[in-house]
CSV table of C-alpha atoms and ligand atoms in Angstrom, one decimal:
chain,number,residue,atom,x,y,z
A,1,MET,CA,-15.2,41.7,-77.5
A,2,VAL,CA,-12.8,41.8,-74.5
A,3,LYS,CA,-9.9,39.8,-73.9
A,4,GLY,CA,-9.6,38.0,-70.5
A,5,THR,CA,-8.3,35.1,-68.6
A,6,ILE,CA,-9.9,32.4,-66.9
A,7,ALA,CA,-9.1,32.2,-63.3
A,8,ARG,CA,-11.8,29.9,-62.3
A,9,ALA,CA,-14.2,27.4,-63.7
A,10,ALA,CA,-16.8,25.5,-62.2
A,11,GLY,CA,-20.0,24.2,-63.1
A,12,GLY,CA,-20.0,25.5,-66.5
A,13,PHE,CA,-19.3,28.7,-65.0
A,14,PHE,CA,-16.1,31.1,-65.7
A,15,THR,CA,-14.8,33.6,-63.6
A,16,VAL,CA,-12.9,35.8,-66.4
A,17,TYR,CA,-10.3,38.8,-65.2
A,18,THR,CA,-9.3,41.4,-67.7
A,19,LYS,CA,-5.7,43.3,-67.7
A,20,THR,CA,-7.4,46.2,-65.9
A,21,GLY,CA,-8.6,44.2,-63.5
A,22,GLU,CA,-12.5,44.0,-63.9
A,23,ILE,CA,-13.8,40.5,-63.0
A,24,TYR,CA,-16.8,38.9,-64.6
A,25,GLN,CA,-18.7,35.8,-64.6
A,26,CYS,CA,-19.3,34.3,-67.8
A,27,ARG,CA,-20.5,31.0,-69.5
A,28,ALA,CA,-19.3,29.4,-72.9
A,29,ARG,CA,-20.6,29.9,-76.2
A,30,GLY,CA,-22.0,26.4,-77.1
A,31,ASN,CA,-19.8,25.4,-79.7
A,32,LEU,CA,-16.6,25.7,-77.7
A,33,LYS,CA,-17.8,23.1,-75.7
A,34,ARG,CA,-18.6,21.1,-78.8
A,35,ASP,CA,-15.2,21.3,-80.2
A,36,ASN,CA,-13.8,19.5,-77.4
A,37,GLN,CA,-11.9,22.5,-76.1
A,38,SER,CA,-12.8,22.3,-72.6
A,39,LEU,CA,-11.8,25.4,-71.4
A,40,MET,CA,-9.6,25.6,-68.2
A,41,VAL,CA,-8.1,28.0,-65.7
A,42,GLY,CA,-5.4,29.9,-67.2
A,43,ASP,CA,-6.8,30.0,-70.5
A,44,ARG,CA,-7.1,33.2,-72.7
A,45,VAL,CA,-10.2,34.1,-73.9
A,46,MET,CA,-12.3,36.7,-75.8
A,47,PHE,CA,-15.5,37.3,-74.6
A,48,ILE,CA,-18.5,39.9,-74.4
A,49,PRO,CA,-19.1,41.4,-70.8
A,50,PRO,CA,-22.8,41.0,-69.6
A,51,LEU,CA,-23.5,45.1,-70.1
A,52,ASP,CA,-22.5,44.9,-73.7
A,53,LEU,CA,-24.8,41.8,-74.0
A,54,THR,CA,-27.8,44.0,-72.2
A,55,GLU,CA,-27.3,46.5,-75.1
A,56,LEU,CA,-27.1,43.8,-77.7
A,57,GLU,CA,-30.1,41.5,-76.5
A,58,ASN,CA,-32.5,44.6,-76.3
A,59,ASN,CA,-31.9,45.5,-73.0
A,60,VAL,CA,-32.7,42.3,-71.2
A,61,SER,CA,-30.1,42.3,-68.2
A,62,LEU,CA,-28.2,39.4,-68.4
A,63,ALA,CA,-26.1,38.7,-65.4
A,64,GLU,CA,-23.2,36.9,-67.1
A,65,GLY,CA,-21.0,37.3,-69.9
A,66,ILE,CA,-20.3,34.9,-72.8
A,67,ILE,CA,-17.0,33.4,-73.9
A,68,GLU,CA,-16.8,33.3,-77.6
A,69,GLU,CA,-13.2,32.4,-78.4
A,70,LEU,CA,-10.4,30.6,-76.7
A,71,LEU,CA,-7.0,32.2,-78.0
A,72,PRO,CA,-4.3,29.8,-78.8
A,73,ARG,CA,-2.4,28.2,-75.3
A,74,THR,CA,1.4,28.2,-74.8
A,75,ASN,CA,1.2,24.9,-73.0
A,76,ILE,CA,-1.3,22.5,-70.9
A,77,LEU,CA,-0.6,21.1,-68.1
A,78,ASN,CA,-2.7,18.2,-67.4
A,79,ARG,CA,-2.3,17.4,-64.0
A,80,PRO,CA,-3.5,19.6,-62.2
A,81,ALA,CA,-5.5,21.1,-65.7
A,82,VAL,CA,-3.9,24.5,-66.1
A,83,ALA,CA,-3.1,26.1,-69.2
A,84,ASN,CA,-0.3,29.0,-70.3
A,85,ILE,CA,2.1,28.6,-67.6
A,86,ASP,CA,5.6,29.3,-66.8
A,87,GLN,CA,6.7,26.9,-64.3
A,88,LEU,CA,5.5,24.2,-61.5
A,89,VAL,CA,6.0,24.5,-58.1
A,90,VAL,CA,5.7,21.0,-56.5
A,91,VAL,CA,5.0,21.8,-53.0
A,92,MET,CA,5.5,19.1,-50.1
A,93,SER,CA,5.6,19.0,-46.7
A,94,LEU,CA,8.2,17.6,-44.6
A,95,LYS,CA,6.1,16.6,-41.9
A,96,GLN,CA,2.3,15.9,-41.4
A,97,PRO,CA,1.9,14.9,-43.9
A,98,SER,CA,5.3,13.5,-44.6
A,99,CYS,CA,6.9,14.0,-48.1
A,100,ASP,CA,6.1,11.4,-50.8
A,101,TRP,CA,9.1,11.5,-52.9
A,102,GLN,CA,7.7,9.3,-55.9
A,103,LEU,CA,4.6,11.8,-55.9
A,104,ALA,CA,7.2,14.7,-56.5
A,105,SER,CA,8.8,12.6,-59.3
A,106,ARG,CA,5.3,12.1,-60.9
A,107,LEU,CA,4.8,15.8,-61.1
A,108,LEU,CA,8.1,16.8,-62.1
A,109,VAL,CA,7.8,14.1,-65.1
A,110,GLY,CA,4.5,15.5,-66.0
A,111,ALA,CA,6.3,19.4,-65.9
A,112,GLU,CA,9.3,17.9,-68.0
A,113,LYS,CA,6.6,16.4,-70.9
A,114,GLU,CA,5.2,19.9,-71.4
A,115,GLY,CA,8.7,21.3,-71.1
A,116,LEU,CA,7.9,23.3,-68.1
A,117,HIS,CA,10.2,24.7,-65.6
A,118,ALA,CA,10.1,23.2,-62.3
A,119,LEU,CA,11.1,23.4,-58.5
A,120,LEU,CA,10.5,21.9,-55.3
A,121,CYS,CA,9.4,23.7,-52.2
A,122,LEU,CA,9.8,21.7,-49.0
A,123,ASN,CA,7.3,23.3,-46.7
A,124,LYS,CA,7.0,22.8,-42.9
A,125,VAL,CA,10.7,23.2,-42.3
A,126,ASP,CA,9.5,24.6,-38.6
A,127,LEU,CA,8.8,21.1,-38.0
A,128,VAL,CA,12.1,19.2,-38.5
A,129,GLU,CA,14.8,19.3,-36.4
A,130,VAL,CA,18.4,20.0,-37.9
A,131,GLY,CA,19.5,16.4,-37.9
A,132,GLU,CA,16.4,15.3,-39.9
A,133,LEU,CA,16.9,17.9,-42.4
A,134,ALA,CA,20.6,17.0,-42.6
A,135,GLU,CA,19.2,13.2,-43.6
A,136,ILE,CA,16.6,14.8,-46.1
A,137,GLU,CA,19.5,16.7,-47.8
A,138,LYS,CA,21.9,13.7,-48.1
A,139,LEU,CA,18.7,11.8,-49.3
A,140,LEU,CA,18.1,14.5,-52.0
A,141,HIS,CA,21.4,14.9,-53.3
A,142,PRO,CA,22.1,15.4,-56.2
A,143,PHE,CA,18.5,16.3,-57.3
A,144,PRO,CA,18.0,17.5,-60.8
A,145,TYR,CA,15.5,20.6,-59.8
A,146,ASP,CA,16.3,23.6,-57.5
A,147,ILE,CA,14.9,22.9,-53.8
A,148,LEU,CA,13.6,25.9,-51.8
A,149,LEU,CA,12.9,25.2,-48.0
A,150,SER,CA,9.8,26.8,-46.7
A,151,SER,CA,7.5,27.8,-43.7
A,152,ALA,CA,4.5,29.4,-43.8
A,153,ILE,CA,4.5,29.2,-40.0
A,154,SER,CA,7.9,31.1,-39.4
A,155,SER,CA,8.3,32.6,-42.9
A,156,ARG,CA,11.7,30.9,-43.6
A,157,GLY,CA,12.3,30.9,-47.3
A,158,LEU,CA,9.2,33.1,-48.4
A,159,SER,CA,11.5,36.0,-50.0
A,160,SER,CA,13.3,33.1,-52.1
A,161,LEU,CA,9.9,31.9,-53.2
A,162,VAL,CA,8.9,35.3,-53.9
A,163,ASP,CA,11.8,35.7,-56.1
A,164,ARG,CA,10.9,32.7,-57.9
A,165,LEU,CA,7.6,33.6,-58.5
A,166,LYS,CA,8.0,37.5,-59.5
A,167,GLY,CA,7.0,38.3,-63.0
A,168,LYS,CA,5.9,34.5,-63.9
A,169,CYS,CA,2.7,32.3,-63.8
A,170,SER,CA,3.2,29.6,-61.7
A,171,VAL,CA,1.3,26.5,-60.6
A,172,PHE,CA,1.2,25.2,-57.0
A,173,ALA,CA,0.5,21.4,-56.8
A,174,GLY,CA,1.1,18.8,-54.2
A,175,PRO,CA,-0.5,16.6,-51.7
A,176,SER,CA,-3.4,17.7,-49.4
A,177,GLY,CA,-2.2,19.5,-46.3
A,178,ALA,CA,1.2,20.3,-47.5
A,179,GLY,CA,0.3,24.0,-47.2
A,180,LYS,CA,0.1,25.5,-50.4
A,181,SER,CA,-2.8,27.7,-49.6
A,182,SER,CA,-1.2,28.4,-46.4
A,183,LEU,CA,2.1,29.8,-48.6
A,184,LEU,CA,0.4,31.8,-50.4
A,185,ASN,CA,-1.5,33.4,-47.6
A,186,ALA,CA,1.8,34.2,-46.2
A,187,LEU,CA,3.2,35.5,-49.5
A,188,GLN,CA,0.8,37.9,-50.1
A,189,PRO,CA,-0.6,40.0,-47.5
A,190,GLY,CA,-4.4,40.5,-48.0
A,191,LEU,CA,-5.3,36.9,-49.5
A,192,THR,CA,-7.5,34.6,-47.4
A,193,LEU,CA,-7.5,31.4,-49.3
A,194,LYS,CA,-9.0,28.6,-47.1
A,195,THR,CA,-6.6,26.5,-45.4
A,196,GLY,CA,-7.1,23.1,-43.4
A,197,SER,CA,-6.0,21.2,-40.7
A,198,VAL,CA,-4.4,18.1,-41.1
A,199,SER,CA,-6.1,14.8,-39.7
A,200,ALA,CA,-4.3,13.8,-36.6
A,201,LYS,CA,-5.2,10.3,-37.2
A,202,ILE,CA,-3.9,9.4,-40.8
A,203,LYS,CA,-1.8,13.0,-41.1
A,204,ARG,CA,-3.3,13.6,-44.4
A,205,GLY,CA,-4.9,16.8,-45.5
A,206,LYS,CA,-8.5,17.4,-45.8
A,207,HIS,CA,-8.7,18.4,-49.2
A,208,THR,CA,-9.7,21.9,-48.3
A,209,THR,CA,-9.2,23.7,-51.6
A,210,ARG,CA,-11.8,22.3,-54.1
A,211,GLN,CA,-11.0,24.3,-57.2
A,212,ALA,CA,-8.0,25.5,-59.1
A,213,GLU,CA,-7.9,29.3,-58.7
A,214,LEU,CA,-5.5,31.6,-60.9
A,215,LEU,CA,-4.6,34.5,-58.1
A,216,SER,CA,-2.4,37.5,-59.1
A,217,LEU,CA,0.4,38.5,-57.2
A,218,ASP,CA,0.8,42.2,-56.4
A,219,PHE,CA,4.6,41.9,-56.4
A,220,GLY,CA,4.0,40.5,-60.2
A,221,GLY,CA,3.2,37.6,-61.6
A,222,SER,CA,0.3,35.1,-61.0
A,223,VAL,CA,-0.2,31.9,-59.1
A,224,VAL,CA,-2.7,28.9,-59.5
A,225,ASP,CA,-3.6,27.4,-56.0
A,226,THR,CA,-4.7,23.9,-56.7
A,227,PRO,CA,-6.5,21.4,-54.9
A,228,GLY,CA,-4.2,18.5,-53.3
A,229,PHE,CA,-4.6,15.1,-54.1
A,230,THR,CA,-2.7,12.0,-52.7
A,231,ARG,CA,-2.3,9.4,-55.8
A,232,LEU,CA,-1.5,10.6,-59.3
A,233,ALA,CA,-1.8,8.7,-62.7
A,234,LEU,CA,1.5,9.3,-64.8
A,235,ALA,CA,1.2,11.2,-67.7
A,236,ASP,CA,0.5,9.6,-70.9
A,237,LEU,CA,3.6,8.5,-72.1
A,238,LYS,CA,5.3,5.5,-74.1
A,239,PRO,CA,7.8,3.7,-71.7
A,240,GLY,CA,10.8,4.2,-74.1
A,241,ASP,CA,10.2,8.0,-73.7
A,242,LEU,CA,10.3,8.1,-69.8
A,243,ALA,CA,14.0,8.7,-69.7
A,244,THR,CA,13.8,11.9,-71.7
A,245,LEU,CA,11.7,13.2,-69.0
A,246,PHE,CA,14.5,12.5,-66.5
A,247,PRO,CA,16.9,15.4,-67.0
A,248,GLU,CA,19.8,14.5,-65.1
A,249,PHE,CA,19.4,10.7,-67.5
A,250,ARG,CA,19.5,13.0,-70.6
A,251,GLU,CA,22.8,14.1,-69.8
A,252,TYR,CA,24.7,11.0,-69.5
A,253,SER,CA,22.5,8.4,-71.7
A,254,ARG,CA,24.8,9.1,-74.6
A,255,GLY,CA,27.4,7.1,-73.0
A,256,CYS,CA,25.4,4.2,-73.2
A,257,ASP,CA,26.4,0.9,-75.2
A,258,PHE,CA,23.0,0.3,-76.6
A,259,ARG,CA,21.4,3.3,-78.8
A,260,ASP,CA,18.1,2.3,-77.3
A,261,CYS,CA,19.1,1.5,-73.8
A,262,ARG,CA,16.3,1.5,-71.4
A,263,HIS,CA,18.7,1.8,-68.2
A,264,LEU,CA,17.5,-1.3,-66.8
A,265,THR,CA,19.4,-4.6,-67.0
A,266,GLU,CA,21.4,-3.6,-70.3
A,267,PRO,CA,25.3,-4.2,-69.9
A,268,ARG,CA,27.5,-0.9,-69.7
A,269,CYS,CA,24.6,1.5,-69.0
A,270,ALA,CA,26.2,5.0,-68.5
A,271,ILE,CA,23.0,5.7,-66.1
A,272,ARG,CA,23.3,3.0,-63.9
A,273,GLN,CA,27.0,3.5,-63.6
A,274,ARG,CA,26.4,6.9,-62.1
A,275,ILE,CA,23.7,5.8,-59.3
A,276,GLY,CA,24.9,7.1,-56.3
A,277,ASP,CA,27.2,9.7,-58.0
A,278,GLN,CA,25.7,11.8,-60.5
A,279,ILE,CA,22.3,9.9,-60.4
A,280,ASN,CA,20.1,9.9,-57.2
A,281,PRO,CA,19.3,6.3,-56.2
A,282,LEU,CA,15.7,7.6,-55.0
A,283,ARG,CA,15.2,8.8,-58.7
A,284,TYR,CA,16.7,6.0,-60.3
A,285,GLU,CA,14.4,3.9,-58.0
A,286,HIS,CA,11.3,6.5,-59.2
A,287,TYR,CA,12.3,5.5,-62.9
A,288,ARG,CA,12.3,2.0,-62.4
A,289,PHE,CA,8.8,2.2,-60.9
A,290,PHE,CA,7.4,4.3,-63.5
A,291,MET,CA,8.7,2.4,-66.3
A,292,ASP,CA,6.8,-0.8,-65.0
A,293,GLU,CA,3.8,1.2,-64.6
A,294,LEU,CA,3.9,2.3,-68.0
A,295,THR,CA,4.8,-1.3,-69.3
A,296,LYS,CA,1.9,-2.5,-67.6
A,297,ARG,CA,-0.5,0.1,-68.9
A,298,GLN,CA,0.6,-0.6,-72.3
A,299,GLU,CA,0.1,-4.4,-71.9
A,300,VAL,CA,-3.5,-3.6,-70.6
A,301,TYR,CA,-4.5,-1.7,-73.8
B,401,LIG,N1,4.0,24.0,-38.9
B,401,LIG,C1,3.2,24.1,-40.1
B,401,LIG,N2,2.1,23.8,-40.3
B,401,LIG,C2,2.1,24.8,-42.0
B,401,LIG,C3,2.8,25.2,-42.8
B,401,LIG,N3,2.1,25.6,-43.9
B,401,LIG,C4,0.9,25.0,-43.7
B,401,LIG,N4,0.6,24.6,-42.4
B,401,LIG,C5,-0.5,23.9,-41.8
B,401,LIG,O1,-0.9,22.7,-42.7
B,401,LIG,C6,-2.7,22.8,-42.8
B,401,LIG,C7,-2.9,22.5,-44.2
B,401,LIG,O2,-2.4,23.5,-44.9
B,401,LIG,P1,-3.3,24.1,-46.1
B,401,LIG,O3,-2.6,25.4,-46.6
B,401,LIG,O4,-4.6,24.2,-46.2
B,401,LIG,O5,-2.6,22.8,-47.3
B,401,LIG,P2,-2.9,22.9,-49.0
B,401,LIG,O6,-1.7,22.3,-49.5
B,401,LIG,O7,-3.4,24.0,-49.3
B,401,LIG,O8,-4.0,21.6,-48.8
B,401,LIG,P3,-5.3,21.4,-49.8
B,401,LIG,O9,-6.1,22.7,-50.0
B,401,LIG,O10,-6.1,20.3,-49.3
B,401,LIG,O11,-4.5,20.8,-51.1
B,401,LIG,C8,-3.0,23.9,-42.1
B,401,LIG,O12,-3.5,23.5,-40.8
B,401,LIG,C9,-1.6,24.8,-41.8
B,401,LIG,O13,-1.7,25.8,-40.9
B,401,LIG,C10,4.1,25.5,-42.3
B,401,LIG,O14,5.3,26.1,-43.2
B,401,LIG,N5,4.5,25.0,-41.1
B,402,LIG,MG1,-5.0,24.3,-50.5
B,403,LIG,ZN1,21.6,3.0,-70.2
């Protein structure tokens, strides 16, 4: 058997590549599905390549290999569904479509839940004027994650992005039309990922990337390009745990008067006291919004 990594998964078929660069189409052994271990992009597996199978099964030529075993995962990101990654790169465009900051926070909460390193990449910086950019910088100050400004068109920020991706397995996630695939094409010469226009009327992407795909990078490391989305359910969480997934809250919550302070209406709350200083008002707004969503979700169940 050979060890490989799943680069694509669609309709029961898996594209698996090996350390030496061979690529095989595989199916999964039935029991892998039964054990409810549905395989996903990024999974490391043991498989029998088609050639070996041909010998095994009396020279009946088989076009596909067979995945026999799923190797232990270091982590799973559920939205988008990818395994064994080092970091999440949230890609948002500053314009066309305009930034959805709450969606960014949703993705970041998901990354925190899995203990993943994350950063925010603000793309299409070529479309914003200096004044607008200053407003955005003000809005995002302070922000608990690193922010990179980029443009797939003017190449601004690409070398910093390369530095961040080097040697790691990253996932690009964000709305359709933000420029995830375009950025990757710009980063890696020879890559020809399909990119799509942004609808002129509704200023949204057209869901060009249809499946997650793991790509290896010539400068070292790999990245998963994923399909964009407009809405995203919050990760499965207890409302009481939400504050722990806002790293800037973690730092100060010990100062709250109540040990189980939810930072909503409690008196002498160290988080609320810092809104506008160490705590960004926008992030606090997201926290309240998510809290409400999680509380309502609990009532439904
Ligand atoms: N002006 C400008 N346009 C960009 C930039 N990056 C991407 N675009 C354009 O934005 C559109 C969408 O780009 P894609 O790369 O397909 O976006 P995506 O995030 O991969 O979208 P999905 O695959 O649908 O999730 C294309 O028309 C790109 O040419 C940029 O930095 N500046
Ligand atoms: Mg795409
Ligand atoms: Zn508090």
